[in-house]
Amino acid sequence: YHCVEGTGLLTKSRNIIVKHFLDAADADWLLMVDSDQRVPLQSFDLLVQTADKKKRPVVSGLVFAAVWNGLSLRPVPAIFVQQENGGILPYDNYPKNSVVEIQAAGAAYMLIHRSVLETMREKANPDNRDWCWFQDGPINGNRWLSEDLMFSGRLRDHGFKIHAHTGARAGHHKMLWLEEPMFDAWRAQNEPGTGLSQLM
């Protein structure tokens, strides 16, 4: 078990975890779990049962990111499929309780075989071997790509496939400011006095 306290530099924290795993541990598998994830035991079991050194060396669970759509909060599955134009989109119509090959995944709840990470380090620039797994930055004319989506791209560049088990779900905790515009948006779609059972 290795915990890295975030400093606001998520990319650095993820790289520190991988480096520590390779240099100070002898386990075959690295389970990355962000501190704002809640992983039920059944979900963990599904992830482990799905992973395979040769066929599925990188397996993601199903986690949802939060994206604001106007005044509504839109849960976005952090597993992605490829568009015809080569871009990626969230896999909104994923099959439930299934193992699927995906183009990319968030790294908040992911199981990775040691050989994958070692291969990436061996093929990296010698001056950058301890920071070669996760980076974020601009791509394709001024679009910014997150560290986990860039990591997914590097995995594919090295010939590794990425899978997800959509039944291996994890809860994702996000703090929210509750303000009147959010209430107004709710009130426009709901009857007054409804949805209060959990308060009673």
mmCIF file of C-alpha atoms in Angstrom:
data_model
loop_
_atom_site.group_PDB
_atom_site.id
_atom_site.type_symbol
_atom_site.label_atom_id
_atom_site.label_comp_id
_atom_site.label_asym_id
_atom_site.label_seq_id
_atom_site.Cartn_x
_atom_site.Cartn_y
_atom_site.Cartn_z
ATOM 1 C CA TYR A 1 0.000 0.000 0.000
ATOM 2 C CA HIS A 2 1.436 3.356 -1.055
ATOM 3 C CA CYS A 3 -0.362 6.661 -0.613
ATOM 4 C CA VAL A 4 0.740 9.867 -2.321
ATOM 5 C CA GLU A 5 -0.753 13.042 -0.903
ATOM 6 C CA GLY A 6 -1.803 15.332 -3.720
ATOM 7 C CA THR A 7 -0.041 18.666 -4.159
ATOM 8 C CA GLY A 8 -2.231 19.904 -6.984
ATOM 9 C CA LEU A 9 0.091 18.218 -9.489
ATOM 10 C CA LEU A 10 -1.920 15.106 -10.337
ATOM 11 C CA THR A 11 0.447 14.029 -13.114
ATOM 12 C CA LYS A 12 3.412 14.084 -10.738
ATOM 13 C CA SER A 13 1.515 12.114 -8.078
ATOM 14 C CA ARG A 14 0.553 9.392 -10.563
ATOM 15 C CA ASN A 15 4.151 9.060 -11.768
ATOM 16 C CA ILE A 16 5.445 8.851 -8.193
ATOM 17 C CA ILE A 17 3.037 5.977 -7.517
ATOM 18 C CA VAL A 18 4.220 4.033 -10.578
ATOM 19 C CA LYS A 19 7.914 4.649 -9.851
ATOM 20 C CA HIS A 20 7.505 3.520 -6.233
ATOM 21 C CA PHE A 21 5.614 0.412 -7.364
ATOM 22 C CA LEU A 22 8.348 -0.597 -9.803
ATOM 23 C CA ASP A 23 11.308 0.261 -7.558
ATOM 24 C CA ALA A 24 10.099 -0.661 -4.075
ATOM 25 C CA ALA A 25 7.538 -3.437 -4.557
ATOM 26 C CA ASP A 26 7.622 -6.872 -6.159
ATOM 27 C CA ALA A 27 3.913 -7.353 -6.881
ATOM 28 C CA ASP A 28 2.784 -8.240 -10.400
ATOM 29 C CA TRP A 29 -0.164 -5.834 -10.455
ATOM 30 C CA LEU A 30 -0.621 -2.170 -9.578
ATOM 31 C CA LEU A 31 -4.112 -1.122 -8.490
ATOM 32 C CA MET A 32 -4.482 2.638 -8.799
ATOM 33 C CA VAL A 33 -7.357 4.076 -6.766
ATOM 34 C CA ASP A 34 -7.890 7.789 -6.231
ATOM 35 C CA SER A 35 -8.793 8.882 -2.717
ATOM 36 C CA ASP A 36 -12.236 10.122 -3.821
ATOM 37 C CA GLN A 37 -13.275 6.670 -5.081
ATOM 38 C CA ARG A 38 -15.414 4.200 -3.156
ATOM 39 C CA VAL A 39 -14.733 0.645 -4.360
ATOM 40 C CA PRO A 40 -17.117 -2.100 -3.191
ATOM 41 C CA LEU A 41 -15.513 -5.498 -2.589
ATOM 42 C CA GLN A 42 -17.585 -7.114 -5.370
ATOM 43 C CA SER A 43 -16.315 -4.476 -7.800
ATOM 44 C CA PHE A 44 -12.707 -5.154 -6.824
ATOM 45 C CA ASP A 45 -13.249 -8.909 -7.296
ATOM 46 C CA LEU A 46 -14.635 -8.337 -10.814
ATOM 47 C CA LEU A 47 -11.649 -6.182 -11.756
ATOM 48 C CA VAL A 48 -9.162 -8.800 -10.524
ATOM 49 C CA GLN A 49 -11.006 -11.660 -12.236
ATOM 50 C CA THR A 50 -11.017 -9.735 -15.528
ATOM 51 C CA ALA A 51 -7.315 -8.886 -15.566
ATOM 52 C CA ASP A 52 -4.940 -11.159 -17.484
ATOM 53 C CA LYS A 53 -1.220 -10.581 -18.059
ATOM 54 C CA LYS A 54 -1.410 -11.431 -21.779
ATOM 55 C CA LYS A 55 -5.009 -10.722 -22.869
ATOM 56 C CA ARG A 56 -6.023 -7.852 -20.581
ATOM 57 C CA PRO A 57 -2.963 -6.308 -18.884
ATOM 58 C CA VAL A 58 -4.787 -2.984 -18.323
ATOM 59 C CA VAL A 59 -8.316 -3.069 -16.908
ATOM 60 C CA SER A 60 -10.378 -0.111 -15.795
ATOM 61 C CA GLY A 61 -13.411 -0.105 -13.583
ATOM 62 C CA LEU A 62 -16.402 2.110 -14.299
ATOM 63 C CA VAL A 63 -16.111 5.564 -12.738
ATOM 64 C CA PHE A 64 -18.131 8.675 -13.557
ATOM 65 C CA ALA A 65 -16.701 12.158 -13.945
ATOM 66 C CA ALA A 66 -18.820 15.254 -13.317
ATOM 67 C CA VAL A 67 -19.371 17.790 -16.101
ATOM 68 C CA TRP A 68 -21.643 20.796 -15.880
ATOM 69 C CA ASN A 69 -24.214 21.060 -18.682
ATOM 70 C CA GLY A 70 -25.673 24.514 -18.074
ATOM 71 C CA LEU A 71 -27.099 24.255 -14.559
ATOM 72 C CA SER A 72 -27.341 20.466 -14.663
ATOM 73 C CA LEU A 73 -24.633 18.103 -13.510
ATOM 74 C CA ARG A 74 -23.972 15.439 -16.130
ATOM 75 C CA PRO A 75 -22.357 12.155 -15.003
ATOM 76 C CA VAL A 76 -19.856 11.112 -17.683
ATOM 77 C CA PRO A 77 -18.486 7.554 -17.851
ATOM 78 C CA ALA A 78 -14.688 7.803 -17.698
ATOM 79 C CA ILE A 79 -14.287 5.099 -20.330
ATOM 80 C CA PHE A 80 -13.924 6.225 -23.929
ATOM 81 C CA VAL A 81 -14.396 4.866 -27.447
ATOM 82 C CA GLN A 82 -12.969 6.083 -30.724
ATOM 83 C CA GLN A 83 -14.917 8.202 -33.175
ATOM 84 C CA GLU A 84 -14.689 7.731 -36.929
ATOM 85 C CA ASN A 85 -12.567 10.887 -37.172
ATOM 86 C CA GLY A 86 -10.034 9.452 -34.698
ATOM 87 C CA GLY A 87 -11.193 11.421 -31.662
ATOM 88 C CA ILE A 88 -12.592 9.869 -28.507
ATOM 89 C CA LEU A 89 -15.959 10.179 -26.794
ATOM 90 C CA PRO A 90 -17.333 8.904 -23.484
ATOM 91 C CA TYR A 91 -18.816 5.428 -23.919
ATOM 92 C CA ASP A 92 -22.369 6.497 -23.041
ATOM 93 C CA ASN A 93 -24.063 3.404 -24.436
ATOM 94 C CA TYR A 94 -21.740 0.889 -22.783
ATOM 95 C CA PRO A 95 -23.207 -2.590 -22.160
ATOM 96 C CA LYS A 96 -23.895 -3.187 -18.477
ATOM 97 C CA ASN A 97 -21.905 -5.791 -16.538
ATOM 98 C CA SER A 98 -19.641 -6.557 -19.495
ATOM 99 C CA VAL A 99 -15.966 -6.655 -20.382
ATOM 100 C CA VAL A 100 -15.341 -4.263 -23.270
ATOM 101 C CA GLU A 101 -12.282 -3.087 -25.151
ATOM 102 C CA ILE A 102 -12.001 0.685 -25.018
ATOM 103 C CA GLN A 103 -9.813 3.390 -26.481
ATOM 104 C CA ALA A 104 -9.042 5.208 -23.234
ATOM 105 C CA ALA A 105 -9.948 5.378 -19.555
ATOM 106 C CA GLY A 106 -9.539 7.573 -16.558
ATOM 107 C CA ALA A 107 -6.830 6.317 -14.200
ATOM 108 C CA ALA A 108 -8.812 6.776 -10.989
ATOM 109 C CA TYR A 109 -9.616 3.050 -10.684
ATOM 110 C CA MET A 110 -7.338 0.922 -12.834
ATOM 111 C CA LEU A 111 -5.414 -2.366 -12.590
ATOM 112 C CA ILE A 112 -2.138 -2.511 -14.552
ATOM 113 C CA HIS A 113 0.350 -5.349 -14.952
ATOM 114 C CA ARG A 114 3.951 -4.587 -14.018
ATOM 115 C CA SER A 115 5.248 -5.613 -17.469
ATOM 116 C CA VAL A 116 3.249 -2.797 -19.094
ATOM 117 C CA LEU A 117 4.820 -0.120 -16.910
ATOM 118 C CA GLU A 118 8.304 -1.631 -17.240
ATOM 119 C CA THR A 119 8.003 -1.674 -21.033
ATOM 120 C CA MET A 120 6.996 1.976 -21.077
ATOM 121 C CA ARG A 121 9.984 2.919 -18.906
ATOM 122 C CA GLU A 122 12.443 0.855 -20.951
ATOM 123 C CA LYS A 123 11.362 2.588 -24.170
ATOM 124 C CA ALA A 124 11.306 6.103 -22.695
ATOM 125 C CA ASN A 125 13.947 8.760 -23.161
ATOM 126 C CA PRO A 126 16.697 8.004 -20.591
ATOM 127 C CA ASP A 127 16.393 11.552 -19.216
ATOM 128 C CA ASN A 128 12.679 11.077 -18.558
ATOM 129 C CA ARG A 129 12.353 7.469 -17.368
ATOM 130 C CA ASP A 130 10.950 8.289 -13.926
ATOM 131 C CA TRP A 131 8.242 10.554 -15.376
ATOM 132 C CA CYS A 132 7.351 8.722 -18.588
ATOM 133 C CA TRP A 133 3.935 7.264 -17.779
ATOM 134 C CA PHE A 134 1.660 10.253 -17.188
ATOM 135 C CA GLN A 135 1.809 13.684 -18.773
ATOM 136 C CA ASP A 136 -0.825 16.207 -19.727
ATOM 137 C CA GLY A 137 -0.651 18.851 -22.375
ATOM 138 C CA PRO A 138 -1.863 20.265 -25.679
ATOM 139 C CA ILE A 139 -2.628 18.132 -28.719
ATOM 140 C CA ASN A 140 -4.166 18.672 -32.151
ATOM 141 C CA GLY A 141 -4.142 22.431 -32.344
ATOM 142 C CA ASN A 142 -4.563 23.801 -28.844
ATOM 143 C CA ARG A 143 -6.789 21.137 -27.202
ATOM 144 C CA TRP A 144 -5.640 20.091 -23.724
ATOM 145 C CA LEU A 145 -5.567 16.376 -22.946
ATOM 146 C CA SER A 146 -5.564 15.037 -19.393
ATOM 147 C CA GLU A 147 -2.779 12.860 -18.006
ATOM 148 C CA ASP A 148 -4.872 9.685 -17.983
ATOM 149 C CA LEU A 149 -6.046 10.073 -21.581
ATOM 150 C CA MET A 150 -2.455 10.698 -22.684
ATOM 151 C CA PHE A 151 -1.439 7.609 -20.692
ATOM 152 C CA SER A 152 -4.057 5.626 -22.601
ATOM 153 C CA GLY A 153 -2.581 6.876 -25.876
ATOM 154 C CA ARG A 154 0.894 5.805 -24.807
ATOM 155 C CA LEU A 155 -0.422 2.357 -23.876
ATOM 156 C CA ARG A 156 -1.846 1.926 -27.372
ATOM 157 C CA ASP A 157 1.373 3.258 -28.948
ATOM 158 C CA HIS A 158 3.230 0.448 -27.154
ATOM 159 C CA GLY A 159 0.737 -2.137 -28.395
ATOM 160 C CA PHE A 160 -1.219 -2.631 -25.155
ATOM 161 C CA LYS A 161 -4.997 -2.894 -25.250
ATOM 162 C CA ILE A 162 -7.245 -1.320 -22.632
ATOM 163 C CA HIS A 163 -10.341 -3.035 -21.303
ATOM 164 C CA ALA A 164 -13.039 -2.051 -18.844
ATOM 165 C CA HIS A 165 -15.453 -4.118 -16.804
ATOM 166 C CA THR A 166 -18.645 -2.078 -16.659
ATOM 167 C CA GLY A 167 -19.844 -4.057 -13.650
ATOM 168 C CA ALA A 168 -16.742 -3.092 -11.652
ATOM 169 C CA ARG A 169 -18.240 0.206 -10.560
ATOM 170 C CA ALA A 170 -16.763 2.705 -8.129
ATOM 171 C CA GLY A 171 -18.470 5.701 -6.579
ATOM 172 C CA HIS A 172 -16.822 9.067 -7.196
ATOM 173 C CA HIS A 173 -17.222 11.664 -4.454
ATOM 174 C CA LYS A 174 -17.376 15.317 -5.495
ATOM 175 C CA MET A 175 -17.942 18.334 -3.284
ATOM 176 C CA LEU A 176 -20.576 20.751 -4.601
ATOM 177 C CA TRP A 177 -21.673 24.275 -3.770
ATOM 178 C CA LEU A 178 -25.463 24.247 -3.551
ATOM 179 C CA GLU A 179 -26.809 27.550 -4.805
ATOM 180 C CA GLU A 180 -30.167 28.981 -5.825
ATOM 181 C CA PRO A 181 -29.681 28.620 -9.606
ATOM 182 C CA MET A 182 -29.293 24.856 -9.064
ATOM 183 C CA PHE A 183 -32.493 24.814 -7.010
ATOM 184 C CA ASP A 184 -34.317 26.869 -9.651
ATOM 185 C CA ALA A 185 -33.259 24.370 -12.319
ATOM 186 C CA TRP A 186 -34.514 21.510 -10.140
ATOM 187 C CA ARG A 187 -37.780 23.293 -9.329
ATOM 188 C CA ALA A 188 -38.488 23.846 -13.026
ATOM 189 C CA GLN A 189 -38.494 20.071 -13.547
ATOM 190 C CA ASN A 190 -40.038 18.802 -10.293
ATOM 191 C CA GLU A 191 -43.133 19.213 -8.110
ATOM 192 C CA PRO A 192 -42.689 21.143 -4.840
ATOM 193 C CA GLY A 193 -42.441 18.880 -1.804
ATOM 194 C CA THR A 194 -41.158 15.827 -3.717
ATOM 195 C CA GLY A 195 -37.899 13.958 -3.188
ATOM 196 C CA LEU A 196 -37.780 14.583 0.562
ATOM 197 C CA SER A 197 -38.021 11.008 1.847
ATOM 198 C CA GLN A 198 -34.314 10.813 2.577
ATOM 199 C CA LEU A 199 -34.608 13.868 4.854
ATOM 200 C CA MET A 200 -37.335 12.378 7.035
#
